[in-house]
XYZ file of C-alpha atoms in Angstrom:
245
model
C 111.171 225.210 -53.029
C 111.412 223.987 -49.729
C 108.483 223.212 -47.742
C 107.067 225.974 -45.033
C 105.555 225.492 -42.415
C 103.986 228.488 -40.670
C 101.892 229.579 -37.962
C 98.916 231.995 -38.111
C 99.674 234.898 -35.751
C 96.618 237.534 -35.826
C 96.380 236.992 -39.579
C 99.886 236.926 -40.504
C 102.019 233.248 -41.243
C 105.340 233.611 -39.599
C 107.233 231.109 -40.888
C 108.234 228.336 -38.253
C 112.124 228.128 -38.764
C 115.875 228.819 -37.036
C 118.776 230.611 -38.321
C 120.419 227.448 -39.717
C 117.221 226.290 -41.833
C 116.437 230.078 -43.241
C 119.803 230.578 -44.875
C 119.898 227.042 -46.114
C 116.248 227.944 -47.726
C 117.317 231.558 -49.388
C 120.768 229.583 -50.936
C 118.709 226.495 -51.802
C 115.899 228.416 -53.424
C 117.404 231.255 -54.688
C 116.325 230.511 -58.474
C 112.822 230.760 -57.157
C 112.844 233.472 -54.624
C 114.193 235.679 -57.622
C 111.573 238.749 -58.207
C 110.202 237.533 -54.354
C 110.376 239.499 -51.234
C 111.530 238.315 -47.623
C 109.535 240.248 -44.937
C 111.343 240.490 -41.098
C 108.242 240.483 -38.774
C 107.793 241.676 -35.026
C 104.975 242.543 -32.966
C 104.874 246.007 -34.486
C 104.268 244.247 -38.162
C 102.232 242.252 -37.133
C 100.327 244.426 -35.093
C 100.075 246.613 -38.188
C 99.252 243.837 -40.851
C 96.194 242.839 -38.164
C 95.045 246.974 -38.829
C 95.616 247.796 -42.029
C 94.286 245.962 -45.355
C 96.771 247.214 -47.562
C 99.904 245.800 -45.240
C 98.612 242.717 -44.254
C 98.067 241.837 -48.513
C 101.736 243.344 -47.928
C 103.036 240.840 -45.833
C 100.881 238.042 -46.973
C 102.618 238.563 -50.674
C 105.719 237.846 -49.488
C 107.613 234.629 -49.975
C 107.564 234.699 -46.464
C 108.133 236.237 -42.898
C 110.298 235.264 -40.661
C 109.861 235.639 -36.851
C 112.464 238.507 -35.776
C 110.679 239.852 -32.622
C 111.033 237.037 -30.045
C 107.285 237.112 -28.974
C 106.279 235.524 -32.476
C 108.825 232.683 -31.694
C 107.671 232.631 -28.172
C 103.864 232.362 -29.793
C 104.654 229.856 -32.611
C 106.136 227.558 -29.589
C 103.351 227.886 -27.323
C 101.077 227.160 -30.508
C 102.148 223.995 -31.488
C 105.308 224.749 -32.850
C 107.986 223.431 -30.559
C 110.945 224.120 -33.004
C 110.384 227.870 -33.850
C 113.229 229.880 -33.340
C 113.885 233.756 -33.685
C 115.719 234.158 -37.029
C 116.593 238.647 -36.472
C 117.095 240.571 -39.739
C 120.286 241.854 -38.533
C 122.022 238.310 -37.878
C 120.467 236.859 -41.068
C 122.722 239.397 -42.930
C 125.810 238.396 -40.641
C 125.028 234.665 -41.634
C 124.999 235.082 -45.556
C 127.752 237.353 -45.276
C 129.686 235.296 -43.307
C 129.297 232.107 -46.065
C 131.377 231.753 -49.240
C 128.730 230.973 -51.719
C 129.356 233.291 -54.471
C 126.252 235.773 -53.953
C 126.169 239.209 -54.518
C 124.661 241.838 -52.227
C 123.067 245.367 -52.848
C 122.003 247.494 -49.970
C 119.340 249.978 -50.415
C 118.323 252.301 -48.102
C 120.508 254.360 -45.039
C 122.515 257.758 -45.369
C 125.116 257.901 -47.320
C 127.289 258.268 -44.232
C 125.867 255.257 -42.674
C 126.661 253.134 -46.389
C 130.103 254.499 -46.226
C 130.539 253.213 -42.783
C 129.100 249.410 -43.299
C 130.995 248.629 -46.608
C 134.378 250.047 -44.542
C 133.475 247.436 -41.943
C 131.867 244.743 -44.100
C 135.078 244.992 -46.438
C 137.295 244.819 -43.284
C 135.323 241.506 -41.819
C 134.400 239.685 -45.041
C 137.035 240.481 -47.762
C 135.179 237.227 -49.550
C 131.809 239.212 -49.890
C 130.530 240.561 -53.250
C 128.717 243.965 -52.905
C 127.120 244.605 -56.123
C 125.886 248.225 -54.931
C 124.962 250.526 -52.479
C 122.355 253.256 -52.561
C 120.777 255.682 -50.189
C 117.762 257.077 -52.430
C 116.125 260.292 -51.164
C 113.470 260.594 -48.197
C 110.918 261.687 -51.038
C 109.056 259.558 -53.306
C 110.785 259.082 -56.676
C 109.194 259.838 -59.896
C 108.647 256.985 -62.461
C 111.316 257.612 -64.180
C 113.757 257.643 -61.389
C 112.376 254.387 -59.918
C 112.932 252.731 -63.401
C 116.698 254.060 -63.552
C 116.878 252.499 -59.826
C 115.576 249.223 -60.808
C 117.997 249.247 -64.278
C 120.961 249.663 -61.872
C 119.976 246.977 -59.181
C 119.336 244.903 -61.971
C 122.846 245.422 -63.906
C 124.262 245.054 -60.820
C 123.999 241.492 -61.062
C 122.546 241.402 -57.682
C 121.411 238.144 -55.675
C 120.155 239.675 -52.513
C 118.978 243.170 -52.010
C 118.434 244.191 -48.850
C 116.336 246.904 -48.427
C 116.618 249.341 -45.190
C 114.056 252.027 -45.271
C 112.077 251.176 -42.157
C 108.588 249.526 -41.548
C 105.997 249.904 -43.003
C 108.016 252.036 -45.879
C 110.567 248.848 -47.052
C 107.685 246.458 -47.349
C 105.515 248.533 -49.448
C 108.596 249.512 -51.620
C 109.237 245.908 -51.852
C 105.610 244.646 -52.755
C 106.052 247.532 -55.746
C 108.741 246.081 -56.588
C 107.889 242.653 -57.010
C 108.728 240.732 -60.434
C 110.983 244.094 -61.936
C 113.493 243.230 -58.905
C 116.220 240.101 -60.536
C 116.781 239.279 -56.983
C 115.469 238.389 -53.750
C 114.536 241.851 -51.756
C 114.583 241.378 -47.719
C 113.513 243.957 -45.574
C 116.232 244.571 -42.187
C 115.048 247.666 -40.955
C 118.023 248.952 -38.694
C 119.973 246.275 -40.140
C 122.383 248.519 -41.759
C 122.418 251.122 -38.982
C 123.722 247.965 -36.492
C 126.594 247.121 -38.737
C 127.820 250.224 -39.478
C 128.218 251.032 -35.921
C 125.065 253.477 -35.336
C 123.150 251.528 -33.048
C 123.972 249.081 -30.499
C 122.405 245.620 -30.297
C 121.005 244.944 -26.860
C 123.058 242.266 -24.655
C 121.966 239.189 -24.839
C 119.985 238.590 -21.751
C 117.993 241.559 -22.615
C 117.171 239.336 -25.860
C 116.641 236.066 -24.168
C 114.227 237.990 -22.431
C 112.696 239.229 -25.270
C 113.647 242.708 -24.044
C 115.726 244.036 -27.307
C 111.868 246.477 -27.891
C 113.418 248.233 -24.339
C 116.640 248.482 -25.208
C 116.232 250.443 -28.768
C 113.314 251.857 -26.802
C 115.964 253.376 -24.154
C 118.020 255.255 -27.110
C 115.388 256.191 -29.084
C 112.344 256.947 -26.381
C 110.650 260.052 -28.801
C 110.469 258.244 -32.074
C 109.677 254.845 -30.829
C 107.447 255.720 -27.698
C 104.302 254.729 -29.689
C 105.946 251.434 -31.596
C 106.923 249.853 -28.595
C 104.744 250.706 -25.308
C 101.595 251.304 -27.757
C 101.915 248.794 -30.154
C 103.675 246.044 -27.738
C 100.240 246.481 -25.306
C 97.859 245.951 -27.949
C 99.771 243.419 -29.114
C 99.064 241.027 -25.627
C 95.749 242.336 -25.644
C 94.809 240.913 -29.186
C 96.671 238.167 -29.083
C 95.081 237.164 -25.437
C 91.445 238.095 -27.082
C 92.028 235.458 -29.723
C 92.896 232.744 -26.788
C 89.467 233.362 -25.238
């Protein structure tokens, strides 16, 4: 496996890394990352892993975490990491889908509607790409049984990649349970598939630059992500400034 380097960010190792160098890592060590898990940390992760026991063995289980909120690139540079780049969920997917390389994709997670709109467009922009499955399992948990059935089919699928988009914390902890019955490499996107399928728009990129995009989703979604954002985002300065002290 490639060597990581990472930097400690309240308690979490985000790995220190660009876009080019993380896909080059999943193709490269794809043998080993099989069973494995690929978090996609921001400030509300990480805020979250810093709280909570149970998520930060979560995220500290994974192969490893890559820096898609801004301020954890902005951090790992300021921290003696000059390189770090942001490597976002949602253009990690455009990256491997965008590259001949023979792997084959599952998505898990999303409405049905939402699936039915991503593998229209995916289909229409990467006629190459291999989608092994799609699934949009029920908001309640499954029973035993049904999880096992789930697992047979990702599993038969032949699938390299499954990307898994039910939302922090909920895609992490199904990935962590998931661990070593998984043939593949599960990565968390969040809104990954929502962006591609035409649901949500990305913010423009000076709103990224500025490490804005938290205002932006903030903007279309103000009731469900009040707390995430203005709550979460505040606590995460005031930690991270504690720590400098």
């Amino acid at each position: 496996m490639i060597e990581m380097k990472c930097c400690d960010i309240l308690g979490t190792r985000i790995l220190v890394t660009n876009m080019a160098d993380t896909v080059e890592r999943i193709e490269h060590d794809m043998e080993e990352l099989r069973g494995k898990y690929i978090c996609v940390g921001n400030v509300h992760t990480t805020v979250m892993a810093h709280d909570d026991a149970h998520y930060h063995e979560v995220q500290k289980s994974a192969a490893f975490v890559l820096p898609d909120g801004k301020p954890l690139s902005v951090y790992s540079r300021k921290h003696g990491f000059p390189e770090a780049e942001r490597v976002t969920g949602p253009d990690l997917m455009l990256e491997l889908f965008a590259r001949e390389n023979g792997l084959k994709h599952y998505f898990y997670g999303g409405s049905p509607e939402t699936l039915q709109m991503l593998e229209q467009k995916l289909k229409e922009r990467y006629p190459h790409l291999q989608i092994a499955g799609m699934v949009s399992p029920p908001f309640r948990s499954l029973s035993e049984k049904e999880d096992a059935a789930e697992v047979e089919k990702i599993n038969a699928s032949g699938a390299d990649i499954i990307w898994v988009g039910l939302g922090a914390p909920k895609q992490e902890n199904w990935m962590y349970d998931h661990r070593d019955k998984v043939h593949g490499v599960m990565i968390g996107v969040g809104a990954g598939f929502d962006y591609h399928a035409g649901n949500i728009k990305r913010a423009p990129m000076w709103m990224q630059k500025l490490s804005l995009e938290w205002l932006y989703r903030l903007m279309q979604d103000p009731k469900r992500l009040f707390k995430r954002y203005l709550v979460t985002n505040t606590r995460y300065l005031w930690l991270t400034r504690t720590k400098r002290q």
